[in-house]
Short mmCIF file of C-alpha atoms and ligand atoms in Angstrom, two decimals:
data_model
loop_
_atom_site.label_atom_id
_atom_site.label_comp_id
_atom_site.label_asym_id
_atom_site.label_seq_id
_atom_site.Cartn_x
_atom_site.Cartn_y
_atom_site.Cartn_z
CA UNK X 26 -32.50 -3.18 4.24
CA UNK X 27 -33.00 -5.84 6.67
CA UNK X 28 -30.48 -6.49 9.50
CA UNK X 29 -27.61 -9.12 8.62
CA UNK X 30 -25.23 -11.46 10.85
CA UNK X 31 -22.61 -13.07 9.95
CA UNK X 32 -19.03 -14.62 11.11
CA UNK X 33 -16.91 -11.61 10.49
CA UNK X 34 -17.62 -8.48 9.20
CA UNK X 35 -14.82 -6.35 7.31
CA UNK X 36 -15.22 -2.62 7.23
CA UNK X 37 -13.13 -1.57 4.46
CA UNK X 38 -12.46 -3.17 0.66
CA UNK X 39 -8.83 -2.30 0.11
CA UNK X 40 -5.91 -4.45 0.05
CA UNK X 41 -6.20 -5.33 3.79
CA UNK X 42 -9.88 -5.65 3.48
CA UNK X 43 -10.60 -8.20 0.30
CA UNK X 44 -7.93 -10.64 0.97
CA UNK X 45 -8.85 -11.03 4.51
CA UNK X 46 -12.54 -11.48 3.22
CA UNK X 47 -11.21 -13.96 0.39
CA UNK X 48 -8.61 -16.02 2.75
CA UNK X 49 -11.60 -16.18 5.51
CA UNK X 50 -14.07 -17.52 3.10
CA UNK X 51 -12.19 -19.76 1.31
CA UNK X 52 -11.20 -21.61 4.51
CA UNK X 53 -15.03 -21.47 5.39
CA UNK X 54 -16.03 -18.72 7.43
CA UNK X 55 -18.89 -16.84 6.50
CA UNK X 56 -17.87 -12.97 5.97
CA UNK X 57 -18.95 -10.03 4.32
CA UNK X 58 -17.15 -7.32 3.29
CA UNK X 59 -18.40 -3.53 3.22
CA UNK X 60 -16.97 -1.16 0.75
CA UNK X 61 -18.03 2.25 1.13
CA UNK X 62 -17.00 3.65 -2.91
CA UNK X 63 -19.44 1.91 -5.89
CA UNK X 64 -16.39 0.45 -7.14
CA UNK X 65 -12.54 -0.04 -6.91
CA UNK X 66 -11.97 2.87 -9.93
CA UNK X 67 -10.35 5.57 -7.39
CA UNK X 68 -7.23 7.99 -7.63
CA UNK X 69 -4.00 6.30 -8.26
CA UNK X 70 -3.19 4.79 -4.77
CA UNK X 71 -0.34 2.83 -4.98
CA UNK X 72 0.89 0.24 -7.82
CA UNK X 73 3.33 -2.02 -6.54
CA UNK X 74 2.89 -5.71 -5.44
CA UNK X 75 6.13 -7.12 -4.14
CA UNK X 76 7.76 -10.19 -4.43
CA UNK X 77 6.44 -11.23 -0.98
CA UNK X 78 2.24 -10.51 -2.10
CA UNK X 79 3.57 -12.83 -5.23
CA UNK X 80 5.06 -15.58 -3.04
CA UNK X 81 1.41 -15.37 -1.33
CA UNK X 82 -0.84 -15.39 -4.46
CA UNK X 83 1.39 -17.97 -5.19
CA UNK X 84 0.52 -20.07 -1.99
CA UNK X 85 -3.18 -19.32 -3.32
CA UNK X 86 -2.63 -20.70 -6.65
CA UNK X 87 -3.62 -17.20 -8.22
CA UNK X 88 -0.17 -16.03 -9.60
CA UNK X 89 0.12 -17.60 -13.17
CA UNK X 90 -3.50 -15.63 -13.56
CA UNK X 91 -2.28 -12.56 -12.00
CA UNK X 92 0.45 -12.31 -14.40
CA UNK X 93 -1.84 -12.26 -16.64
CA UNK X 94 -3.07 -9.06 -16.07
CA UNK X 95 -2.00 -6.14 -17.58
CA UNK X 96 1.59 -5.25 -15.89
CA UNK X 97 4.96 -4.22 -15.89
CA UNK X 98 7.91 -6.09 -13.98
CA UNK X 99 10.74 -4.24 -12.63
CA UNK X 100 13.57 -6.06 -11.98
CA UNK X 101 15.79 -3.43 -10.73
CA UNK X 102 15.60 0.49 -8.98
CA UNK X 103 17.70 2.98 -10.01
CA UNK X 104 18.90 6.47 -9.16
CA UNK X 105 20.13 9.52 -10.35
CA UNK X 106 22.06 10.74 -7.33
CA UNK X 107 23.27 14.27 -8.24
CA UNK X 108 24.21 13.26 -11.34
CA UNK X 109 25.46 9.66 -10.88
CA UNK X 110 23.25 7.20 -12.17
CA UNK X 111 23.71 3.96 -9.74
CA UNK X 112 21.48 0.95 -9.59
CA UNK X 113 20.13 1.11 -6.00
CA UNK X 114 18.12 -2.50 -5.47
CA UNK X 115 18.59 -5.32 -7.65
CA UNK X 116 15.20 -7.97 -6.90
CA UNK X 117 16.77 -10.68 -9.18
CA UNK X 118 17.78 -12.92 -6.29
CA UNK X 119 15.14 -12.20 -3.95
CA UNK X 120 14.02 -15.48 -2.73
CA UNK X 121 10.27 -15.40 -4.21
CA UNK X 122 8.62 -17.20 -6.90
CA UNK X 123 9.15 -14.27 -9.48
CA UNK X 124 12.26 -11.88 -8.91
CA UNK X 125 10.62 -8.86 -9.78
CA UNK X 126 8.15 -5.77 -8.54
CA UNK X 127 4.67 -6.37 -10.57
CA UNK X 128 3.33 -2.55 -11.55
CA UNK X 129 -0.67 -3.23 -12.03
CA UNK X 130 -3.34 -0.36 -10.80
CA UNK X 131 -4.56 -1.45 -6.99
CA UNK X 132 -7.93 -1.29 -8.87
CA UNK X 133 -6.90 -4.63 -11.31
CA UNK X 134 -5.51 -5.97 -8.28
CA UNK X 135 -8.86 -5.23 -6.12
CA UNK X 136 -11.40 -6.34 -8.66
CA UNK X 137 -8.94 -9.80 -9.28
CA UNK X 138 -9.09 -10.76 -5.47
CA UNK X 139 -12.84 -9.75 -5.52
CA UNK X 140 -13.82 -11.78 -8.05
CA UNK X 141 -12.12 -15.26 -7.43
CA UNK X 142 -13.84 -14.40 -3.49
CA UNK X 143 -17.05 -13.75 -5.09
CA UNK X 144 -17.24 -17.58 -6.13
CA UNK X 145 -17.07 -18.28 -2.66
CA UNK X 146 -20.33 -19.42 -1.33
CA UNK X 147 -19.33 -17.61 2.05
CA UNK X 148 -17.98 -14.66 0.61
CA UNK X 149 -20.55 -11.04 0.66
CA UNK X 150 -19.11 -8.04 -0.88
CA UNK X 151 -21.46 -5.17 -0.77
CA UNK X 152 -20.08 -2.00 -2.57
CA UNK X 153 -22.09 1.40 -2.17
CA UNK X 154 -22.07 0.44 1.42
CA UNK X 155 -20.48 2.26 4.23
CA UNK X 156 -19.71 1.17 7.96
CA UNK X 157 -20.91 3.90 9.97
CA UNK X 158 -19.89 2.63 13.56
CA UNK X 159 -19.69 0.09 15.59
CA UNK X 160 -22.48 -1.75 17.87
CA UNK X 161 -21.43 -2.55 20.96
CA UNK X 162 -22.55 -4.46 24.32
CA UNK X 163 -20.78 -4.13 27.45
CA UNK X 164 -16.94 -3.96 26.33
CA UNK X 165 -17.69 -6.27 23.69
CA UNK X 166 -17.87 -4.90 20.11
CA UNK X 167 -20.99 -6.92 18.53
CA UNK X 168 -21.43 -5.86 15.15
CA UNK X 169 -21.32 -2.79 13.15
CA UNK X 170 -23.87 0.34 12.07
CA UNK X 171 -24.24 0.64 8.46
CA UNK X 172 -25.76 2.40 5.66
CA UNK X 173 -26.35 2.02 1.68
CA UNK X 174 -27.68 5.98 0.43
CA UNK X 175 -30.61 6.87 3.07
CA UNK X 176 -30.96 3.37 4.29
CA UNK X 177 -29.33 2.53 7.69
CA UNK X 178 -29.15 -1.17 8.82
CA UNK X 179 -27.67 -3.79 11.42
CA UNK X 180 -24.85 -6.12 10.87
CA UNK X 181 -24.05 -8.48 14.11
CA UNK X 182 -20.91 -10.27 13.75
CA UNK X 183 -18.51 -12.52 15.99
CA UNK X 184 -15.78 -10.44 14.83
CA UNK X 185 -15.52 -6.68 13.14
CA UNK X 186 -12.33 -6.03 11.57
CA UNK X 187 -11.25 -2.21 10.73
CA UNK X 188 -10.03 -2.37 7.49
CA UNK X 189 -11.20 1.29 6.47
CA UNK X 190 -7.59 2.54 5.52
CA UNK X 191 -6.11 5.21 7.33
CA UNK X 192 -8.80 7.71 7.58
CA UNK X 193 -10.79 5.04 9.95
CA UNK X 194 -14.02 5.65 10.93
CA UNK X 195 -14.56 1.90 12.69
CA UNK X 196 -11.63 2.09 14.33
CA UNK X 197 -12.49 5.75 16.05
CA UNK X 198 -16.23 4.71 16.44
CA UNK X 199 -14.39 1.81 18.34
CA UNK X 200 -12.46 4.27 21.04
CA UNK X 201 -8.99 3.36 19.60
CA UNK X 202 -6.30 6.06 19.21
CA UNK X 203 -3.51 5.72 16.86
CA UNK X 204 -0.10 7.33 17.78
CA UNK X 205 0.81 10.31 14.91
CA UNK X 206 4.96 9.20 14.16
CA UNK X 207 4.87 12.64 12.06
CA UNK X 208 7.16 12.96 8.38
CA UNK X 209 8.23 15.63 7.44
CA UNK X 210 7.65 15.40 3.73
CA UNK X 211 4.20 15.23 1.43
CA UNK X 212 4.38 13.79 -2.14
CA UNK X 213 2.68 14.76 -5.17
CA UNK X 214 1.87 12.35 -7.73
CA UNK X 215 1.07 12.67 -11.53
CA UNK X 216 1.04 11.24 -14.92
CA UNK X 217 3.05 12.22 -17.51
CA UNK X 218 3.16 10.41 -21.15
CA UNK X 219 5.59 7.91 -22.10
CA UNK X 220 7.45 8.29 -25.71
CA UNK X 221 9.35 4.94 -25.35
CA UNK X 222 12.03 6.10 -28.61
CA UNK X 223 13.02 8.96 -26.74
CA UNK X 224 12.48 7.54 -23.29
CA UNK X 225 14.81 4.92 -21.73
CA UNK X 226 12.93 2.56 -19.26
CA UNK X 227 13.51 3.31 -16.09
CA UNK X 228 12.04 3.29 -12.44
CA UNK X 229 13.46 4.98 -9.85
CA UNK X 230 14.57 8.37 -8.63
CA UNK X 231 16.42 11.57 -9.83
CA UNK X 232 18.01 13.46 -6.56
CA UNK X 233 19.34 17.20 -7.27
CA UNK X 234 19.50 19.35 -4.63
CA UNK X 235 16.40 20.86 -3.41
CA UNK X 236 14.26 18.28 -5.41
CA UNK X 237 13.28 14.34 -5.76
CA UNK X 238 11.23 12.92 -8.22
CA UNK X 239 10.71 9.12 -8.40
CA UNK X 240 9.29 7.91 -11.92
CA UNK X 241 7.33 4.42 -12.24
CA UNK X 242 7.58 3.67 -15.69
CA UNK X 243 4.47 2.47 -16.90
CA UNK X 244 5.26 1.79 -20.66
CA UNK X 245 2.66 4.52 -22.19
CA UNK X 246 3.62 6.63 -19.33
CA UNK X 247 5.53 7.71 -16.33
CA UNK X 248 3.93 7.59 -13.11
CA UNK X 249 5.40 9.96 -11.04
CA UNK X 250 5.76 11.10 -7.40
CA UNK X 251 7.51 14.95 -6.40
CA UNK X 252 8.55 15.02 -3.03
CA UNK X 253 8.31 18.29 -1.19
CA UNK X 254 8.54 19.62 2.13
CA UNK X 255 5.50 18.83 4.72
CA UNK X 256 2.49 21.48 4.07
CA UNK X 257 4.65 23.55 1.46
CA UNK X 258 1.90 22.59 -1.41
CA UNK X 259 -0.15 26.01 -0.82
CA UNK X 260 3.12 28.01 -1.36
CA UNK X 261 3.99 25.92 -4.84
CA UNK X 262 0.48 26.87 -5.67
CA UNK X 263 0.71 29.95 -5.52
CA UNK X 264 4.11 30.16 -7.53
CA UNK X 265 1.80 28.91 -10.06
CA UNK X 266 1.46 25.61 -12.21
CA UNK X 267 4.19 27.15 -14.84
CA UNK X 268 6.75 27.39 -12.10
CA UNK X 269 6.17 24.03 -10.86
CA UNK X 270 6.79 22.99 -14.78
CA UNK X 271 9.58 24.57 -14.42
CA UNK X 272 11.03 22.54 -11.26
CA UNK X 273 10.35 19.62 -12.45
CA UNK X 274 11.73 20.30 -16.01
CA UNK X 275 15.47 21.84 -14.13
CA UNK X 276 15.16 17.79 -12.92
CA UNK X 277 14.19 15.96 -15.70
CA UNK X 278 15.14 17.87 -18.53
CA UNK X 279 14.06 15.28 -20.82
CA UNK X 280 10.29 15.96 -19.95
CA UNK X 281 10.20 18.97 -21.36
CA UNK X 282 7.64 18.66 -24.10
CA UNK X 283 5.09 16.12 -21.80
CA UNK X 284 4.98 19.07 -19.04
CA UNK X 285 3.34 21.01 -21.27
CA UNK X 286 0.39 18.62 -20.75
CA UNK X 287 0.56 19.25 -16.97
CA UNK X 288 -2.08 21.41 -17.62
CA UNK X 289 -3.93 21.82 -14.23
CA UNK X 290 -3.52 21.37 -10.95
CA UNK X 291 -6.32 18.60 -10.66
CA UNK X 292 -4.12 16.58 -12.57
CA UNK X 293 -1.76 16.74 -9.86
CA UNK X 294 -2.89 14.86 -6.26
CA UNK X 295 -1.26 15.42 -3.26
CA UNK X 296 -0.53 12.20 -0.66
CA UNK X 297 -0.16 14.23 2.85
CA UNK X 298 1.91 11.71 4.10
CA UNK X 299 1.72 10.06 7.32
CA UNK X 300 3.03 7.42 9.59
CA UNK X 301 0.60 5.93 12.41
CA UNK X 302 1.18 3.28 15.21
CA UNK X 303 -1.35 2.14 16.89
CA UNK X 304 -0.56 0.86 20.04
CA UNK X 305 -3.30 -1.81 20.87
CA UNK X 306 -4.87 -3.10 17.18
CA UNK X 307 -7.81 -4.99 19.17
CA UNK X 308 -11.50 -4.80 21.35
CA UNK X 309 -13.24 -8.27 22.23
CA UNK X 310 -14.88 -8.40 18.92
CA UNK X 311 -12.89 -5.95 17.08
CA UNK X 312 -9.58 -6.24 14.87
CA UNK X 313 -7.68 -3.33 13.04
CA UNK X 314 -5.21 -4.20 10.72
CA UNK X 315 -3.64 -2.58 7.33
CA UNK X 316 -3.78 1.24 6.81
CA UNK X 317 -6.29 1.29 10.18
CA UNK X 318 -3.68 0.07 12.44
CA UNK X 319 -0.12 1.43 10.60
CA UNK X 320 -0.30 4.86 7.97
CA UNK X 321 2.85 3.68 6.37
CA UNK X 322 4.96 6.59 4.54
CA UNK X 323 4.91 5.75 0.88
CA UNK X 324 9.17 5.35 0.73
CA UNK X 325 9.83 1.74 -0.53
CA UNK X 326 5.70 1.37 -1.82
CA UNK X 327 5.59 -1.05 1.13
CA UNK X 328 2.13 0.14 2.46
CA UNK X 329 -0.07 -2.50 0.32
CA UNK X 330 2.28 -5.45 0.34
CA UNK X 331 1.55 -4.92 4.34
CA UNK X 332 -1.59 -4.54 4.62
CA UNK X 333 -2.23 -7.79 2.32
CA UNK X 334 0.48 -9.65 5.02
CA UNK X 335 -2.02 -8.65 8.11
CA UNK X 336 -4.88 -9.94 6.36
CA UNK X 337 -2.37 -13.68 5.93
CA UNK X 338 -1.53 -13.57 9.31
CA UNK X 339 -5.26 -12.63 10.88
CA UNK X 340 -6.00 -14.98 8.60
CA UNK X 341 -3.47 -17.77 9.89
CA UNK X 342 -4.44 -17.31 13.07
CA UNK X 343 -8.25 -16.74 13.42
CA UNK X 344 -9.71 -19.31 11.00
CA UNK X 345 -9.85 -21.70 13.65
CA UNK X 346 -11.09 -20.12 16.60
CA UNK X 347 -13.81 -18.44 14.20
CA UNK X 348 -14.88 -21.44 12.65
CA UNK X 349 -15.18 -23.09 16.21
CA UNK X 350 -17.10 -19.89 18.03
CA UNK X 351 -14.68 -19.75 20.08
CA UNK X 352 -12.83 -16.35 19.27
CA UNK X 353 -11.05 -14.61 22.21
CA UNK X 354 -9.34 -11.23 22.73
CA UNK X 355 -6.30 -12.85 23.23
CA UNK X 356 -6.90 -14.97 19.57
CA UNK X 357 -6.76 -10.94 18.18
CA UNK X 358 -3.92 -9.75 20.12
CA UNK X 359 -1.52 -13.05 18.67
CA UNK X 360 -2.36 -11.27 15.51
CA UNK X 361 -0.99 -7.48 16.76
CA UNK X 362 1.60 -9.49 18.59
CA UNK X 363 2.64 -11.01 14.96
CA UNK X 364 2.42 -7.89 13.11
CA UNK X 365 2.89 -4.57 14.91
CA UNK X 366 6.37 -5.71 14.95
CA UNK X 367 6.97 -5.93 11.38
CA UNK X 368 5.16 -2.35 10.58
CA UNK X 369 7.20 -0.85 13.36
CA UNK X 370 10.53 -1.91 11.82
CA UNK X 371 9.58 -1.12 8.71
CA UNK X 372 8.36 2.90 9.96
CA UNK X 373 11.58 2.74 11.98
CA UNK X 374 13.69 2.64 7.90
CA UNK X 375 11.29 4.79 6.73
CA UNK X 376 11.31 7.79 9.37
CA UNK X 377 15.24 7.38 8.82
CA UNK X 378 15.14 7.52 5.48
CA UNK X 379 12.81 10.49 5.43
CA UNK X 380 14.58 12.05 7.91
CA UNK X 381 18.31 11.15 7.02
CA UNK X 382 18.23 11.57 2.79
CA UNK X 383 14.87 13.38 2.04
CA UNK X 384 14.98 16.07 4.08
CA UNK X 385 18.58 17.31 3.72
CA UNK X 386 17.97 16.62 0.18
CA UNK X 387 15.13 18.74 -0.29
CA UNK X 388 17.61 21.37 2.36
CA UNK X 389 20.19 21.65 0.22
CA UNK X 390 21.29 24.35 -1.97
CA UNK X 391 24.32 23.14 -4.17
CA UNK X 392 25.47 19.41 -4.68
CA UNK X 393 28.00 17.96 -2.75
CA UNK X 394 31.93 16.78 -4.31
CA UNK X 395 31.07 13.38 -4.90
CA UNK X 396 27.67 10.97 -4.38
CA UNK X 397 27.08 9.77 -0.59
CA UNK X 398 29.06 6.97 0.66
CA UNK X 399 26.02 4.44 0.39
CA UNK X 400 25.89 4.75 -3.16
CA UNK X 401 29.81 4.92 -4.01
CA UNK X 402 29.50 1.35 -2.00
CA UNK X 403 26.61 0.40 -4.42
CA UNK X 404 28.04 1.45 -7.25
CA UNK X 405 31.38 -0.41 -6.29
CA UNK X 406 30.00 -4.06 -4.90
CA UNK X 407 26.74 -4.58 -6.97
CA UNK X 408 25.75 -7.63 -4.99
CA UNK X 409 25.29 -5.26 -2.00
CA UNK X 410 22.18 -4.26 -3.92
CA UNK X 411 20.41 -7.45 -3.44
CA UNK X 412 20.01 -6.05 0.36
CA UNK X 413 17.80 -3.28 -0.34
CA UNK X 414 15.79 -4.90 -2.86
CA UNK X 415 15.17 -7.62 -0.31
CA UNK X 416 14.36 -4.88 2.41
CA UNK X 417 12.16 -3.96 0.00
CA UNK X 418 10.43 -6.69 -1.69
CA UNK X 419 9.76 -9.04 0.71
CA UNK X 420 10.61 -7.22 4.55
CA UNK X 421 10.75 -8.50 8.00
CA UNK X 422 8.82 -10.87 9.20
CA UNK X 423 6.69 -11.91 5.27
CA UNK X 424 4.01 -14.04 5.66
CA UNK X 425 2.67 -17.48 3.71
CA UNK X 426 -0.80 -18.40 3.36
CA UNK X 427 -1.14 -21.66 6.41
CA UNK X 428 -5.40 -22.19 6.04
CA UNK X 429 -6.32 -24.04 3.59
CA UNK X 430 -9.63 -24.29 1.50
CA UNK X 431 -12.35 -25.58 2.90
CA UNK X 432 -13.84 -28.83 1.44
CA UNK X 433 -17.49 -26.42 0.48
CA UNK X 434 -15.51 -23.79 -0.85
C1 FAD S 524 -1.35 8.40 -3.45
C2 FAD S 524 -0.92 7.14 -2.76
C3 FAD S 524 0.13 6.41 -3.27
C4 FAD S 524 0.53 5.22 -2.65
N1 FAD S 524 1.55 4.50 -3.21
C5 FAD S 524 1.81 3.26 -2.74
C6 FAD S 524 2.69 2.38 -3.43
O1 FAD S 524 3.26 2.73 -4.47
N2 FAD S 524 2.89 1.15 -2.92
C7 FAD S 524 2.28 0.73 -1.77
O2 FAD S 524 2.49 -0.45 -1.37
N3 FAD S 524 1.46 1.54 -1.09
C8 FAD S 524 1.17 2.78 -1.56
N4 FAD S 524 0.29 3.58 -0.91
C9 FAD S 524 -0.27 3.13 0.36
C10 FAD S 524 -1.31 2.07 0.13
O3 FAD S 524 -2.27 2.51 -0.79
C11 FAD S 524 -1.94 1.72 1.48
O4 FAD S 524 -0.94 1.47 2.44
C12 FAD S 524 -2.78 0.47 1.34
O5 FAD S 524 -3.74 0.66 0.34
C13 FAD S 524 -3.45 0.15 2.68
O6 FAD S 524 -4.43 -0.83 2.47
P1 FAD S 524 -5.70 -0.91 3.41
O7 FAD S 524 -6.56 -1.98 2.84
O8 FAD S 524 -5.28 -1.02 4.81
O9 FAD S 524 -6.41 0.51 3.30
P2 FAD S 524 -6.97 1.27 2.04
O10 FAD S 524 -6.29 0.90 0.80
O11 FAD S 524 -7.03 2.71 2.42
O12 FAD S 524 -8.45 0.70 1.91
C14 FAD S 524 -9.47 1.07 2.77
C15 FAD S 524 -10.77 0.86 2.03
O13 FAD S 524 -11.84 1.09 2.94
C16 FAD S 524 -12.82 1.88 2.33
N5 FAD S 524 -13.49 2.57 3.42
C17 FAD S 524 -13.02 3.59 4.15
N6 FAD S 524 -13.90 3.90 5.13
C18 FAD S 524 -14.93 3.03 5.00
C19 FAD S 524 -16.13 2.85 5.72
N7 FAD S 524 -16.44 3.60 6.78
N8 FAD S 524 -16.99 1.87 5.32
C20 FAD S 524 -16.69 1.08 4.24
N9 FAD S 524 -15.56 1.24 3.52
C21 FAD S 524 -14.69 2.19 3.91
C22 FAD S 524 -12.06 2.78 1.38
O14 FAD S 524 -12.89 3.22 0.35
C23 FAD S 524 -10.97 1.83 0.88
O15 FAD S 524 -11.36 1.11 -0.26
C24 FAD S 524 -0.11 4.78 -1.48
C25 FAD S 524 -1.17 5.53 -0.94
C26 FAD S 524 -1.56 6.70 -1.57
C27 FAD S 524 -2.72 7.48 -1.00
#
């Protein structure tokens, strides 16, 4: 392969990744993208696109054709707290274009962005293709290493932007070190059919003590996510698969006879979860943002909605100063300035929440009198529950789409 330039090159084609590559080129700068897998097809990674990623494919234009995709809405959370079912966030008055949490695989979501980027004349995605490290002169980050099977090539660009997820290889390759926030909890997540005359729809989570399970009901089937204790996965192995049937089944009685297909552990993946702050996102020449620059714990599925609102605001506020060659370290520090704050805040609820109801949960023996005070006070004022689902679907500091198209685009 011959060496490339370009504009901005974007390590990474996740959520963070392909919008940033799609809001860049549509507003004229010339990018490519480099996605290391063939295609987007991978391991269940996270479904949900929130109210605030709809308000933004809205700002694009793309939502009435997103909805068109294959999805489920959910309009409301609940939970089985011990025993008390209580609806925990209600997303019908969240100030957004459609009051509900769209379910669609991150794949659909992936190859929709990709393709209405692809019919951007500035817009290179090149799959197979990994970003090995980056090039570098002086202090200055100047393009990045990369390689397609055996063959190893060049890419120079004004600006490299991490985007490689949380297992980063630009951003190491780059010298910057993320701060581990630790959680103490690891999730497992698997699929287990749907009967929809025996099954009530639901999404949400069932608490007893010693056990969660959240379920995302996905029509023909339950996606679901068992929370356990941080590293305990070897010893439920070796308990066997039966016995882990068996846990879940003392939870959700009503699964009985789809355990049975739980037939293997490889049906069963395991998210070691992890929270990361990164304390400066930025090099001259180099950006991280998404996954890269915050691991996000999966409580509240926030992690993708996120990453897509870094790739808004980089976008917001390096359009400019790339299209006029004039891009500074400080133009890439306005966008850590703009967003570390918001993914701070938002690891601040979720270390409390992890800390504060999952752990004890998963501590406990026996369950206590009555359900905790939070949810006697949702269960008693039901607007209360618009503040959750707000926390939720939309978060601090949401971003709207401020470049527009370029006239060639
Ligand atoms: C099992 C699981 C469940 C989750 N559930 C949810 C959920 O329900 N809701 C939610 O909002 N979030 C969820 N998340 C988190 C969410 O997936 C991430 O926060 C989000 O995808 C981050 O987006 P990103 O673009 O920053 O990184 P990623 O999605 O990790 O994307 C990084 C991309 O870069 C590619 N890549 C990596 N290294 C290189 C390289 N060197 N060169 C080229 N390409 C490279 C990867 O293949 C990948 O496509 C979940 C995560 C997991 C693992």
């Amino acid at each position: 392969m011959a060496d490339l330039s370009t504009q901005c090159c974007i390590a990474g084609g996740g959520p963070a990744g392909i919008m940033l590559g799609f809001l860049l080129a549509r507003a004229g700068v010339d990018v490519i993208v480099l996605e290391k897998h063939d295609d987007f097809l991978r391991d269940f990674r996270g479904d949900t696109i929130h109210p605030s990623t709809l308000t933004i494919l809205q700002d694009l234009g793309l939502l009435e054709e997103f909805l068109e995709l294959p999805h489920d809405e959910v309009t409301e959370l609940t939970g089985d707290v011990y025993g008390t079912v209580v609806t925990l966030a209600d997303f019908t008055h969240v100030p957004a274009p459609r009051p509900f949490l769209v379910l669609v695989p991150q794949w659909d979501f992936l190859q929709f962005i990709a393709r209405h980027a692809q019919r951007l004349p500035k817009f290179r995605l090149m799959m197979g293709t990994k970003a090995d490290a980056v090039i570098e002169e002086g202090r200055a980050v100047v393009g990045v290493q990369a390689s397609r099977g055996p063959e190893s090539f060049r890419i120079r660009a004004d600006l490299v932007v991490a985007a490689d997820g949380r297992h980063t290889t630009i951003r190491e390759s780059a010298g910057l070190q993320s701060v581990d926030i630790g959680a103490p909890i690891d999730v497992l997540w698997f699929r287990l059919p749907r009967d929809a005359q025996r099954h009530p729809s639901r999404t949400g989570g069932i608490l007893r003590p010693g056990a969660m399970l959240v379920m995302l009901d996905r029509q023909s089937y339950w996606q679901c996510a068992f929370v356990i204790p941080k590293d305990s996965i070897e010893a439920l192995r070796a308990e066997g698969l039966g016995r882990f049937r068996d846990r879940i089944g003392a939870i959700a009685p009503f699964l009985a006879p789809e355990l049975q297909q739980l037939a293997d552990w490889d049906a069963i993946k395991l998210l070691s979860v992890q929270i990361t702050d990164l304390p400066c996102w930025h090099r001259p020449g180099l950006l991280c943002i998404g996954d890269a620059a915050h691991a996000m714990s999966p409580v509240g599925g926030v992690g993708i909605n996120l990453a897509i609102q870094d790739a808004v605001a980089a976008a917001n506020l390096l359009v400019a100063p790339l299209r006029e060659q004039r891009l500074s370290e400080a133009d890439l520090a306005r966008v850590q300035q703009r967003r570390r704050w918001p993914a701070r805040v938002t690891q601040r609820a979720q270390v409390a929440i992890q800390n504060e109801v999952l752990s004890p949960v998963l501590a406990r023996q026996d369950a206590p009198a009555q359900p905790p005070a939070a949810v006697r006070l949702l269960q008693r004022f039901p607007r209360l529950r618009r503040l959750p689902a707000r926390l939720v679907g939309i978060g601090v500091r949401p971003e709207r789409v401020r470049v527009g198209p370029s006239p060639g685009s």
